[in-house]
PDB file of C-alpha atoms and ligand atoms in Angstrom:
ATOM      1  CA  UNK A 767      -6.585  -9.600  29.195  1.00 42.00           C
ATOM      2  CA  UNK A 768      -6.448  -9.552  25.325  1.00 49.00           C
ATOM      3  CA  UNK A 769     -10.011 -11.175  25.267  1.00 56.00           C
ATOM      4  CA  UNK A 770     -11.107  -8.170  27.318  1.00 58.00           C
ATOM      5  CA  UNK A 771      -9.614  -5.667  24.373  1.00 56.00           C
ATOM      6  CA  UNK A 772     -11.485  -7.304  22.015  1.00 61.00           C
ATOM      7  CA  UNK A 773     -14.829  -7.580  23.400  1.00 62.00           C
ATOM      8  CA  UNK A 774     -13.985  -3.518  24.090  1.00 61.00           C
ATOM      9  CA  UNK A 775     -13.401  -2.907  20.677  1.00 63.00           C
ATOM     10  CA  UNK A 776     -16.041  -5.163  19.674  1.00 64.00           C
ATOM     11  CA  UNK A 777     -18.583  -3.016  21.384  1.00 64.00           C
ATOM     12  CA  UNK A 778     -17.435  -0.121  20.811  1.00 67.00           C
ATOM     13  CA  UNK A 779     -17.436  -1.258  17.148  1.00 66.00           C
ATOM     14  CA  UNK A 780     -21.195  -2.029  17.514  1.00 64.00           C
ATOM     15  CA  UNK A 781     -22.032   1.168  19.093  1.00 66.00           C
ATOM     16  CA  UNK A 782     -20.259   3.281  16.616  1.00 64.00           C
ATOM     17  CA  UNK A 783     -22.194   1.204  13.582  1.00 63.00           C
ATOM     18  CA  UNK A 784     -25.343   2.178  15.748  1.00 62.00           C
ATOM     19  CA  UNK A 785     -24.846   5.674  16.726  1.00 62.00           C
ATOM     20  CA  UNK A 786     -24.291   6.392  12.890  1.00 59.00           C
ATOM     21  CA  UNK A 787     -27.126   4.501  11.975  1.00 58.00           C
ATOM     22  CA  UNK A 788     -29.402   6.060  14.158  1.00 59.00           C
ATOM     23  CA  UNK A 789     -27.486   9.887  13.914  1.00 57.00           C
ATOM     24  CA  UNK A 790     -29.978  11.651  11.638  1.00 52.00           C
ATOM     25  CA  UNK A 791     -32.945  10.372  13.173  1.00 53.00           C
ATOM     26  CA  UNK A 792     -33.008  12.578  15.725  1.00 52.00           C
ATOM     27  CA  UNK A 793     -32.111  15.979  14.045  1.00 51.00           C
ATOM     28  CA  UNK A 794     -35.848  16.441  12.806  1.00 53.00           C
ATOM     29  CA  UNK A 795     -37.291  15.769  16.643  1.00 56.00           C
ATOM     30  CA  UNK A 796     -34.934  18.216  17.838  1.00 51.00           C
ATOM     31  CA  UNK A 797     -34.697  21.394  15.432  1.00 46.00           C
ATOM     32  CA  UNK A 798     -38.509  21.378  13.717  1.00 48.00           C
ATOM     33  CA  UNK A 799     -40.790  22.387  17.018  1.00 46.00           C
ATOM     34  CA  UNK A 800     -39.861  19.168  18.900  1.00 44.00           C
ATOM     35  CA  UNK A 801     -40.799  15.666  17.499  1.00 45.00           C
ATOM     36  CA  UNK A 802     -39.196  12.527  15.781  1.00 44.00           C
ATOM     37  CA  UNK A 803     -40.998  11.791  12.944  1.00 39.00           C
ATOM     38  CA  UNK A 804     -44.329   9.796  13.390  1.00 40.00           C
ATOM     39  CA  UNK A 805     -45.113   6.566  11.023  1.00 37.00           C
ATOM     40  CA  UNK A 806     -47.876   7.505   8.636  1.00 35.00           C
ATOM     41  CA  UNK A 807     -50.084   4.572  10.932  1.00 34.00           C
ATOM     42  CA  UNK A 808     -49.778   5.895  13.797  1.00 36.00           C
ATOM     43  CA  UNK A 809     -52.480   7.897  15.826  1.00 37.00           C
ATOM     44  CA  UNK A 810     -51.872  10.499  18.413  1.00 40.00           C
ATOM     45  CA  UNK A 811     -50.739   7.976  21.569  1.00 45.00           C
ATOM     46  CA  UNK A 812     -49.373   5.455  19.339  1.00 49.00           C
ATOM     47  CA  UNK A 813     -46.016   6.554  17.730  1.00 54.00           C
ATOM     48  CA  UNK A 814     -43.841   3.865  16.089  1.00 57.00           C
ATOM     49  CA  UNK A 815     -39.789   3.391  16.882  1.00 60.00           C
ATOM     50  CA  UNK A 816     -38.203   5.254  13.978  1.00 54.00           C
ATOM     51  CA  UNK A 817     -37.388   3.573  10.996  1.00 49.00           C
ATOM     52  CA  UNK A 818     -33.323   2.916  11.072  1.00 39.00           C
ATOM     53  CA  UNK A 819     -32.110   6.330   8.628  1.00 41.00           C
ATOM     54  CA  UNK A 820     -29.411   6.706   6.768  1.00 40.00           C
ATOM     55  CA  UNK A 821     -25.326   7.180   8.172  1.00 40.00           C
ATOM     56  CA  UNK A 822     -24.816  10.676   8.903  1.00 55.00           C
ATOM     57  CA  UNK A 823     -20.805  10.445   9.232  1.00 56.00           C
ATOM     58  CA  UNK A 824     -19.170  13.588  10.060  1.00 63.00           C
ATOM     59  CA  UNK A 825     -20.933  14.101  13.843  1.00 67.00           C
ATOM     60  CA  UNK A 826     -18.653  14.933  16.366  1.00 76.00           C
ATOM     61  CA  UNK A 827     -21.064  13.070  18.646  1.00 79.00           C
ATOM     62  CA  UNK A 828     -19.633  10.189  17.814  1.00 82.00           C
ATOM     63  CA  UNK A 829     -16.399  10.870  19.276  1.00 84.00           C
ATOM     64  CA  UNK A 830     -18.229  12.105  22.631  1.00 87.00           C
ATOM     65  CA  UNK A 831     -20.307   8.821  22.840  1.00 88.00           C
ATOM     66  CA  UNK A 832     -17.137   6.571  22.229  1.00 89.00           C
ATOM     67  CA  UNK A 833     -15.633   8.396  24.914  1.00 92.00           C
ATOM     68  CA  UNK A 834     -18.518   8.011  27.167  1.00 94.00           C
ATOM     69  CA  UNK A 835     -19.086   4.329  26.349  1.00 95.00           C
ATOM     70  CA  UNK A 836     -15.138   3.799  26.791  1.00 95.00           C
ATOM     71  CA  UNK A 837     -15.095   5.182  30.749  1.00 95.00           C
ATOM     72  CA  UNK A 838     -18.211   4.324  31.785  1.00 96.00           C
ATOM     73  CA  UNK A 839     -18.509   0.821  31.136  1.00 96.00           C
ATOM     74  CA  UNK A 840     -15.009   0.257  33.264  1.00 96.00           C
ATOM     75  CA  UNK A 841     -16.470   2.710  36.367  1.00 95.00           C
ATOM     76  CA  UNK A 842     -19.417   0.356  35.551  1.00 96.00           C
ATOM     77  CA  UNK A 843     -17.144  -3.040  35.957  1.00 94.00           C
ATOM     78  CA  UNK A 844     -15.505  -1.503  38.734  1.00 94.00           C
ATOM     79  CA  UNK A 845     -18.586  -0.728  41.077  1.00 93.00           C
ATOM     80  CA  UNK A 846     -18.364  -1.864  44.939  1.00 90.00           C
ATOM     81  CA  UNK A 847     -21.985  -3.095  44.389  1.00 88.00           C
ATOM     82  CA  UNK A 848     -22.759  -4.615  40.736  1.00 87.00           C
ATOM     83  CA  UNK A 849     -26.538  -4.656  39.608  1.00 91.00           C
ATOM     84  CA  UNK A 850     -28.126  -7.565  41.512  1.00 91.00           C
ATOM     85  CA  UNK A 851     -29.337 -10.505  40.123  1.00 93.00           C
ATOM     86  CA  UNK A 852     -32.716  -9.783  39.817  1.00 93.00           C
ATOM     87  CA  UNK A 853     -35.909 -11.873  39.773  1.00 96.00           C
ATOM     88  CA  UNK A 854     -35.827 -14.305  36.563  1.00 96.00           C
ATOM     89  CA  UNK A 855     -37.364 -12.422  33.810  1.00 96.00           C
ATOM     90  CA  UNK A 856     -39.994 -14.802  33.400  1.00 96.00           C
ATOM     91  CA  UNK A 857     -41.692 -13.797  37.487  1.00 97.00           C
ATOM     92  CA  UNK A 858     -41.837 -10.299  36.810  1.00 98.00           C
ATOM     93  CA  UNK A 859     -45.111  -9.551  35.328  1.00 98.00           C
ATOM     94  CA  UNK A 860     -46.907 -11.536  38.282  1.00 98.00           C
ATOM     95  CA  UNK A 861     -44.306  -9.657  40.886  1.00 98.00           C
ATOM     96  CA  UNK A 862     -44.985  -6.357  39.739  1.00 98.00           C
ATOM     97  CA  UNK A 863     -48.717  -6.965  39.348  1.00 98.00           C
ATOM     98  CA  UNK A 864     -49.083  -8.427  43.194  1.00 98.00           C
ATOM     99  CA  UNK A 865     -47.383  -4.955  43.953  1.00 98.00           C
ATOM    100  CA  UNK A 866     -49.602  -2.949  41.839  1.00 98.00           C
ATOM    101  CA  UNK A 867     -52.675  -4.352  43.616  1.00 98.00           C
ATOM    102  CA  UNK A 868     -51.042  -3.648  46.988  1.00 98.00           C
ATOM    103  CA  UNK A 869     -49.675  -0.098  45.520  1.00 98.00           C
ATOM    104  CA  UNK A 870     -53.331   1.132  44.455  1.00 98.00           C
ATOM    105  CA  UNK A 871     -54.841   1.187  47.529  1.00 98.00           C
ATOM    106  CA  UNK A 872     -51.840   3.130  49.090  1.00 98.00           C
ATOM    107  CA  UNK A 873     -52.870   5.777  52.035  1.00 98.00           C
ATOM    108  CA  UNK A 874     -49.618   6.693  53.271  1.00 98.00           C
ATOM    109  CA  UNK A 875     -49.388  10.009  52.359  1.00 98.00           C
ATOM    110  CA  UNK A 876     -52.144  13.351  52.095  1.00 98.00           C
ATOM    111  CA  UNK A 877     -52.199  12.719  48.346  1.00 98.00           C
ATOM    112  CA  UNK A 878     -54.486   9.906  48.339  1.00 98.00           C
ATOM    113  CA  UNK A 879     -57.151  12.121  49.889  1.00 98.00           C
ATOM    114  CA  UNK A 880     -57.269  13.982  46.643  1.00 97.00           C
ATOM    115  CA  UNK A 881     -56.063  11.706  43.856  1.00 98.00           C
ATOM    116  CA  UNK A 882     -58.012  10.123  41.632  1.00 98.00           C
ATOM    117  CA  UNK A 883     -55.900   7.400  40.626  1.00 98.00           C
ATOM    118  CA  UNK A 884     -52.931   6.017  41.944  1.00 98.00           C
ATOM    119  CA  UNK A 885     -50.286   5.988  38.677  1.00 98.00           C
ATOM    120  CA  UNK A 886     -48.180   2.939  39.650  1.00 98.00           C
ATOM    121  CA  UNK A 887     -45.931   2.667  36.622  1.00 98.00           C
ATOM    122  CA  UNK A 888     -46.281   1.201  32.944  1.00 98.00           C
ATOM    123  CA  UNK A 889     -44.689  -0.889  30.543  1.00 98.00           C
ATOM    124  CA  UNK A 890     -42.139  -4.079  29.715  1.00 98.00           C
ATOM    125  CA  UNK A 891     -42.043  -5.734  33.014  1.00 98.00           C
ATOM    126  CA  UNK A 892     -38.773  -6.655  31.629  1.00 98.00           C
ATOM    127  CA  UNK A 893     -37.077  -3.540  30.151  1.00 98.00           C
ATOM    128  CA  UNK A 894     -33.992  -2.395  29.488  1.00 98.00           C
ATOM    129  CA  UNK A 895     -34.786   1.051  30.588  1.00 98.00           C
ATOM    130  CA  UNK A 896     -36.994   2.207  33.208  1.00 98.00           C
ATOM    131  CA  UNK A 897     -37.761   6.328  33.285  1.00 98.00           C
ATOM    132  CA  UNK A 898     -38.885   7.606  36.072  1.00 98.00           C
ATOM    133  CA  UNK A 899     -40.211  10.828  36.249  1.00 98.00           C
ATOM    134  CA  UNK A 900     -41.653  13.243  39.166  1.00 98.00           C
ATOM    135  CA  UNK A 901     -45.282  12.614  39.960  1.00 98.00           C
ATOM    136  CA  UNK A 902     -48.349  12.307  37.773  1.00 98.00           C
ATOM    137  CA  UNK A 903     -49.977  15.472  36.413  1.00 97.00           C
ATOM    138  CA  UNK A 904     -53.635  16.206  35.477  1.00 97.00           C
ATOM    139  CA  UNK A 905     -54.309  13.846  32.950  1.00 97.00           C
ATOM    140  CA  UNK A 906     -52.047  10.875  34.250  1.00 98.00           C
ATOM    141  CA  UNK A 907     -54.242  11.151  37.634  1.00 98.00           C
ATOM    142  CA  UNK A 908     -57.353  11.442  35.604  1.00 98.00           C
ATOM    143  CA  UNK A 909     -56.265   7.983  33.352  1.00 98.00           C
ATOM    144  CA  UNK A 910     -54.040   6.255  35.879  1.00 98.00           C
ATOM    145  CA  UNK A 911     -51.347   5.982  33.658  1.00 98.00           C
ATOM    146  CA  UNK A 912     -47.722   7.629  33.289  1.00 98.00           C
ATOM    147  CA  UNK A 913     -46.887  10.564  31.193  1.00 98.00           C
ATOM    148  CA  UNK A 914     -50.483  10.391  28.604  1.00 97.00           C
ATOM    149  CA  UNK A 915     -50.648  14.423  28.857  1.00 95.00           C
ATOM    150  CA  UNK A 916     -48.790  16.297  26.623  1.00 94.00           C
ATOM    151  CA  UNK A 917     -45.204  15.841  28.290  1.00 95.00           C
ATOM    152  CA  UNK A 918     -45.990  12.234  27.495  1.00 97.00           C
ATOM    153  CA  UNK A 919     -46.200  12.378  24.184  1.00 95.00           C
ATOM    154  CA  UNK A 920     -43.264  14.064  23.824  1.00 95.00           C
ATOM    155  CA  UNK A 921     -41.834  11.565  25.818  1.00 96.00           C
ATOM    156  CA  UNK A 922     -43.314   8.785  23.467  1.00 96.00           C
ATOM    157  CA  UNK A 923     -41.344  10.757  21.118  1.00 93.00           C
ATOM    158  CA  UNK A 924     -38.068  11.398  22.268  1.00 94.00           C
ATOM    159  CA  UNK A 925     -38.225   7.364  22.966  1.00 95.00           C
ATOM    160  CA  UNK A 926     -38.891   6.335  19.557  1.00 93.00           C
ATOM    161  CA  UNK A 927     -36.038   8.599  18.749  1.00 90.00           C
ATOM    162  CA  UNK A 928     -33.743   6.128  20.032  1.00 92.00           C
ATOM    163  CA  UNK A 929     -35.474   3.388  18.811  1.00 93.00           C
ATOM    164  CA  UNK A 930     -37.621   2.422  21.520  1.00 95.00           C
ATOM    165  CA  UNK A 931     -41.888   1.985  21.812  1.00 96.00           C
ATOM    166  CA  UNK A 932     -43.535   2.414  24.715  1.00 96.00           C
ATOM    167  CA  UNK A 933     -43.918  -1.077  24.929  1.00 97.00           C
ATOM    168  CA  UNK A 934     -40.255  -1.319  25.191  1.00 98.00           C
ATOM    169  CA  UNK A 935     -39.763  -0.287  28.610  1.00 98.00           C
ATOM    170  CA  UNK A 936     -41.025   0.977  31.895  1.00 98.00           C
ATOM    171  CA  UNK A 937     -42.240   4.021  32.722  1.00 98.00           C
ATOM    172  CA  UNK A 938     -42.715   4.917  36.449  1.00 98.00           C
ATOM    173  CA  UNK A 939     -42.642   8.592  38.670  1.00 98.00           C
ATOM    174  CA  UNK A 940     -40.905   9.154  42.184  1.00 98.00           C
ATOM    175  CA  UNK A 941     -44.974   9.256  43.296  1.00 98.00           C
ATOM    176  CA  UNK A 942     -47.656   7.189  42.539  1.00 98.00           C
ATOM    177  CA  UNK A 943     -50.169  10.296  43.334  1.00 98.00           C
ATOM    178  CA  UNK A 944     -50.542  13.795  42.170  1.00 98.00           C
ATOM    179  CA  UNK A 945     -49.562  16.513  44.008  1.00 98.00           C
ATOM    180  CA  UNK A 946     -52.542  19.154  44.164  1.00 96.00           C
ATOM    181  CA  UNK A 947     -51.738  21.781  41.804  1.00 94.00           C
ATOM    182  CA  UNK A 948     -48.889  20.022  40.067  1.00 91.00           C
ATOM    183  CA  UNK A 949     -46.580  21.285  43.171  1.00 95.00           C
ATOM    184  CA  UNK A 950     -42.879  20.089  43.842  1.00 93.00           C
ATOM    185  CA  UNK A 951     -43.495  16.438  45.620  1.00 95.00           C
ATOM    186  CA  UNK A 952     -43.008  17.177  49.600  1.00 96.00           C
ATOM    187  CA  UNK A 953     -40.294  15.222  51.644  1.00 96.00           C
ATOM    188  CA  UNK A 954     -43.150  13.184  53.685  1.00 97.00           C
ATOM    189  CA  UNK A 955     -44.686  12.224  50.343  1.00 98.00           C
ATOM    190  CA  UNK A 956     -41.219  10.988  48.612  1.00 97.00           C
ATOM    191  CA  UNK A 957     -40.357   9.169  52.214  1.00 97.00           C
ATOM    192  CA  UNK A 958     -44.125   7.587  52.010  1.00 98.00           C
ATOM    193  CA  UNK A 959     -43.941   6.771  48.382  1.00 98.00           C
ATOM    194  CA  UNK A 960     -40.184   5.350  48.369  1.00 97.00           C
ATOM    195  CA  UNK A 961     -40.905   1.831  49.439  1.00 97.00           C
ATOM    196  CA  UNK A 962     -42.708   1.391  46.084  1.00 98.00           C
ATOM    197  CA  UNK A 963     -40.203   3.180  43.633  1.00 98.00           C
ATOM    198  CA  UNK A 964     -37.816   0.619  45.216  1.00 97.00           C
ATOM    199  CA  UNK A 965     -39.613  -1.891  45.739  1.00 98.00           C
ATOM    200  CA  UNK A 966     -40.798  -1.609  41.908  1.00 98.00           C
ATOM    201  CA  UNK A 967     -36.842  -1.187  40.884  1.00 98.00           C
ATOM    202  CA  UNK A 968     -35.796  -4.432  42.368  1.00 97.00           C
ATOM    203  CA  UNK A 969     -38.526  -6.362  40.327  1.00 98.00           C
ATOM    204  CA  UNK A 970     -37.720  -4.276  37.056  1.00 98.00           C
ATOM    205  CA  UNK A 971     -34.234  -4.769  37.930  1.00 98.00           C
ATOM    206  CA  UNK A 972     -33.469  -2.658  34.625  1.00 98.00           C
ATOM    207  CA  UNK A 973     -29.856  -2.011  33.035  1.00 97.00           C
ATOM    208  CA  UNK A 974     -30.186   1.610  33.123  1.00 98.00           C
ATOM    209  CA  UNK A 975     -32.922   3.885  35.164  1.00 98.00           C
ATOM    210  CA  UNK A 976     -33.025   7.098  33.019  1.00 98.00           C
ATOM    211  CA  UNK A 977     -34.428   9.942  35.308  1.00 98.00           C
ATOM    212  CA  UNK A 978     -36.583  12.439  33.818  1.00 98.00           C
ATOM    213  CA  UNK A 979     -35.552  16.045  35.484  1.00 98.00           C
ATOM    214  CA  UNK A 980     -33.709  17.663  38.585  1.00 97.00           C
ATOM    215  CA  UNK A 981     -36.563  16.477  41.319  1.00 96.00           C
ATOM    216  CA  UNK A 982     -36.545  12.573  39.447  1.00 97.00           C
ATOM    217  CA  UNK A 983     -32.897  12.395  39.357  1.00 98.00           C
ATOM    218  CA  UNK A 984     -32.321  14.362  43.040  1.00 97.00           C
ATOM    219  CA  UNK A 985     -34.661  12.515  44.519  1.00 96.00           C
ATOM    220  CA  UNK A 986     -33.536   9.141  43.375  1.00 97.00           C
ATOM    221  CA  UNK A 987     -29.852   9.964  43.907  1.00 97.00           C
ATOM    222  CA  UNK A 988     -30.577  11.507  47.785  1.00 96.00           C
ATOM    223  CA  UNK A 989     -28.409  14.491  45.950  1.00 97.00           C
ATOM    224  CA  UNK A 990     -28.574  18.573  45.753  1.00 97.00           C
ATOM    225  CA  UNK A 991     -26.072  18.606  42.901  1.00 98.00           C
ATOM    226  CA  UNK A 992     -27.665  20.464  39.790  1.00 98.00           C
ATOM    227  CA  UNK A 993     -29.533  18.463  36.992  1.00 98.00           C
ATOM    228  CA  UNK A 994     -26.692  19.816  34.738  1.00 97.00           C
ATOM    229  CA  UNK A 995     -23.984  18.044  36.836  1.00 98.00           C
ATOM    230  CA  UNK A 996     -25.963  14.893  37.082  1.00 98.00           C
ATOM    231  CA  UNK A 997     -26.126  14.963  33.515  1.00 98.00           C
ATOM    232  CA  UNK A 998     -22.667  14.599  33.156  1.00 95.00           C
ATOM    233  CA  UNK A 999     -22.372  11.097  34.223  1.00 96.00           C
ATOM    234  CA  UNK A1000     -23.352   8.143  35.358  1.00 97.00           C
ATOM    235  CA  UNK A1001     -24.659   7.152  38.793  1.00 98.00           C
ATOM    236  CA  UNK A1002     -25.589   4.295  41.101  1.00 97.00           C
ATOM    237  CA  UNK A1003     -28.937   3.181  42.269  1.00 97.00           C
ATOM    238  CA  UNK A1004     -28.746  -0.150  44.408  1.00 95.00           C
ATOM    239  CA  UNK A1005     -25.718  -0.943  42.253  1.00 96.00           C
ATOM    240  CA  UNK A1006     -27.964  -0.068  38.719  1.00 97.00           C
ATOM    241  CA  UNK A1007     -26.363   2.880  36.031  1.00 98.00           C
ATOM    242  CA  UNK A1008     -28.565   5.929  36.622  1.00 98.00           C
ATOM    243  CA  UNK A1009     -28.798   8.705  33.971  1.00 98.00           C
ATOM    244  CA  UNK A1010     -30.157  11.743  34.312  1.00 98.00           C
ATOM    245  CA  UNK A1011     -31.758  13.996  31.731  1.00 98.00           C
ATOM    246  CA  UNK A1012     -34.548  16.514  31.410  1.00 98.00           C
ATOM    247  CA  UNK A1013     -38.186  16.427  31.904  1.00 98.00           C
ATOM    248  CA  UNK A1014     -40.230  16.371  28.985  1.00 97.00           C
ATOM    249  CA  UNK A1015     -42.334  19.421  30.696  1.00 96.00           C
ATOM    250  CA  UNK A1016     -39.287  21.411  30.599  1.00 97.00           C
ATOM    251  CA  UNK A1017     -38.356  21.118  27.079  1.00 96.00           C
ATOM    252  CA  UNK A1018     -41.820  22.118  25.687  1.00 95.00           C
ATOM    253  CA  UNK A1019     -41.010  25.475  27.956  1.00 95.00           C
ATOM    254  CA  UNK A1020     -37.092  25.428  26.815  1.00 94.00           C
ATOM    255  CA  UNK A1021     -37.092  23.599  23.302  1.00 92.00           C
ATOM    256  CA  UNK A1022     -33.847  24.561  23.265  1.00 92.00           C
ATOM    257  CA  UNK A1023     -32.632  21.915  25.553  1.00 94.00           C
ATOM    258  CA  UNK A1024     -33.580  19.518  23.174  1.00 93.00           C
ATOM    259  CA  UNK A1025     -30.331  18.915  21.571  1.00 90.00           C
ATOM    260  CA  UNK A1026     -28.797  18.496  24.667  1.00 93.00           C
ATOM    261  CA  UNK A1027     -31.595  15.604  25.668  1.00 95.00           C
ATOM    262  CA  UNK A1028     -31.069  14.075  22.262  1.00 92.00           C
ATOM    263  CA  UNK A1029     -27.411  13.874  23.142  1.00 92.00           C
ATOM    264  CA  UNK A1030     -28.516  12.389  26.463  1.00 96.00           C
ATOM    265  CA  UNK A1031     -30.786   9.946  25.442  1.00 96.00           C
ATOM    266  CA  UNK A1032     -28.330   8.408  22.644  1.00 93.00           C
ATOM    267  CA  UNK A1033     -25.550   8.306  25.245  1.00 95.00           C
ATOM    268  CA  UNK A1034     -28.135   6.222  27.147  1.00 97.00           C
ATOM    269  CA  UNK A1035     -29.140   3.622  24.563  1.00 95.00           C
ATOM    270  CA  UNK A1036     -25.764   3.298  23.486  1.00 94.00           C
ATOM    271  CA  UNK A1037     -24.503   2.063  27.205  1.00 96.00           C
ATOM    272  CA  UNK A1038     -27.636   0.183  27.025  1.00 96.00           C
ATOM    273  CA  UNK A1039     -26.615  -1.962  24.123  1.00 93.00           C
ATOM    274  CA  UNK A1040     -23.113  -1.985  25.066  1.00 94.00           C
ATOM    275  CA  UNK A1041     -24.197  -3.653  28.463  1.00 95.00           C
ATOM    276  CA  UNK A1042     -26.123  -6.096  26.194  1.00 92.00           C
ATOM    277  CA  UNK A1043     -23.301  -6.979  24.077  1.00 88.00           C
ATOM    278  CA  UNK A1044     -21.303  -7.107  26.757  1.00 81.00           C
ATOM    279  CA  UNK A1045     -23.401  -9.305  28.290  1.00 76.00           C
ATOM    280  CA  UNK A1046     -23.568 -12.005  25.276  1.00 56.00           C
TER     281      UNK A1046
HETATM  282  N1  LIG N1465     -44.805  14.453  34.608  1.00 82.28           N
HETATM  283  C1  LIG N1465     -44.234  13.473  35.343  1.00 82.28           C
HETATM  284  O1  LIG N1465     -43.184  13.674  35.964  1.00 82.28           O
HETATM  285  N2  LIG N1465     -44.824  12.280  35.361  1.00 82.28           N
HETATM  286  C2  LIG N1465     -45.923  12.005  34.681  1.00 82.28           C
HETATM  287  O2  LIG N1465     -46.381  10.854  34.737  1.00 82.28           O
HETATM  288  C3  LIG N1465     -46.492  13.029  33.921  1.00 82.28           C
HETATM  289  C4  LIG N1465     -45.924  14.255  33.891  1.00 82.28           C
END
């Protein structure tokens, strides 16, 4: 029982010493027109984790994420069905490779009579974090790859505000196929396109799916409940923490969301690493 306090307060310890670490990193990305700052190296597509900046220490954030670490890791603990096992880390490039080359060729739905490419997903075969957004847009479609348009990069950013590359994790939509026009994904085109989201998710097998706006996070949930509800908490998806925040697209329309996503997103990578330490 004790033991159990003190890993708590361990973690909790650890999370505080990295929220602080990490606080003014993201105040840049969120108030100047919308980005974390990019290493002096780095091109357009390639944007570096941000360096580790110095303790900010009066943020009331701090208190909120404590608070969120502190009740969702027990509601975490306490689920009916725990995240599964899990293929060993080591089998899931080749896994999710073999399902990429049976993926591509995908005519299930309508969509494959006008795609170009079929965006199956990118990333760590092995992440921590797997975002999945709605469906690929012009330019995804065009390069058959996730989020490279301009709601990409932003994404890029808003990752290596919380310390992450690209490289880092996975980065996957509800479909594998652009809708013409950018239009809302249809119900026969999410029921078509399903058996590969989950299909991918059980290889990934990540600690925490972050979805990427109210159709991502509705649609992976089988929920009507408002994005701003879903934000709130956590949620389940075959037993693995789901959180929800918005889409990239949305912010470049409403930058003043941002703060709000940057609030989101720290929440996130602090349960992340106090899984992992929980873990060790
Ligand atoms: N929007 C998405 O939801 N996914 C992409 O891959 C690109 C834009």
């Amino acid at each position: 029982m004790n033991n159990d306090r003190d890993d708590r307060q361990h973690i909790l310890g650890d999370l505080l010493a990295w929220v602080r670490q990490n606080e003014s990193a993201g105040m840049e990305w969120f108030l100047d027109e919308g980005s974390a700052p990019v290493a002096e190296t780095s091109t357009e597509s390639v944007v570096e984790p941000s360096p580790k900046p110095s303790p900010e220490p009066d943020d009331p954030f701090l208190e909120i994420c404590t608070q969120f670490i502190a009740q969702t890791l027990p509601l975490i603990e306490s689920q009916p069905s725990p995240r599964p096992t899990g293929p060993a880390s080591a089998d899931k490039a080749s896994l999710l490779a073999a399902l990429k080359d049976e993926v591509l060729p995908c005519t299930a739905c309508s969509l494959h009579e006008t795609r170009n490419s079929t965006v199956f997903g990118a990333g760590n075969p092995d992440a921590d974090v797997v975002f999945v957004g709605e469906a690929p847009g012009r330019d995804e479609d065009i390069q058959g790859e996730p989020f490279v348009g301009r709601s990409g990069k932003l994404l890029t950013k808003i990752m290596s505000a919380i310390g992450y590359g690209r490289d880092d994790v996975f980065i996957c939509n509800i479909l594998k196929c652009r809708p013409p026009n950018n239009r809302d994904p249809q119900a026969d085109e999410v029921a078509a396109c399903e058996p590969h989201l989950k299909r991918q998710l059980a290889i990934l097998n990540p600690r925490v799916i972050c979805c990427l706006g109210r159709v991502a996070a509705q649609t992976l949930l089988g929920t009507n409940v408002s994005l701003k509800r879903l934000r709130e908490t956590v949620h389940f998806y075959e037993g693995i923490p789901v959180m929800a925040t918005y889409h990239p697209a949305a912010l470049l329309r409403n930058p003043n969301w941002k703060r709000e996503t940057w609030n989101d997103v720290r929440k996130m990578r602090a349960l992340v690493d106090a899984l992992k330490s929980g873990e060790s």
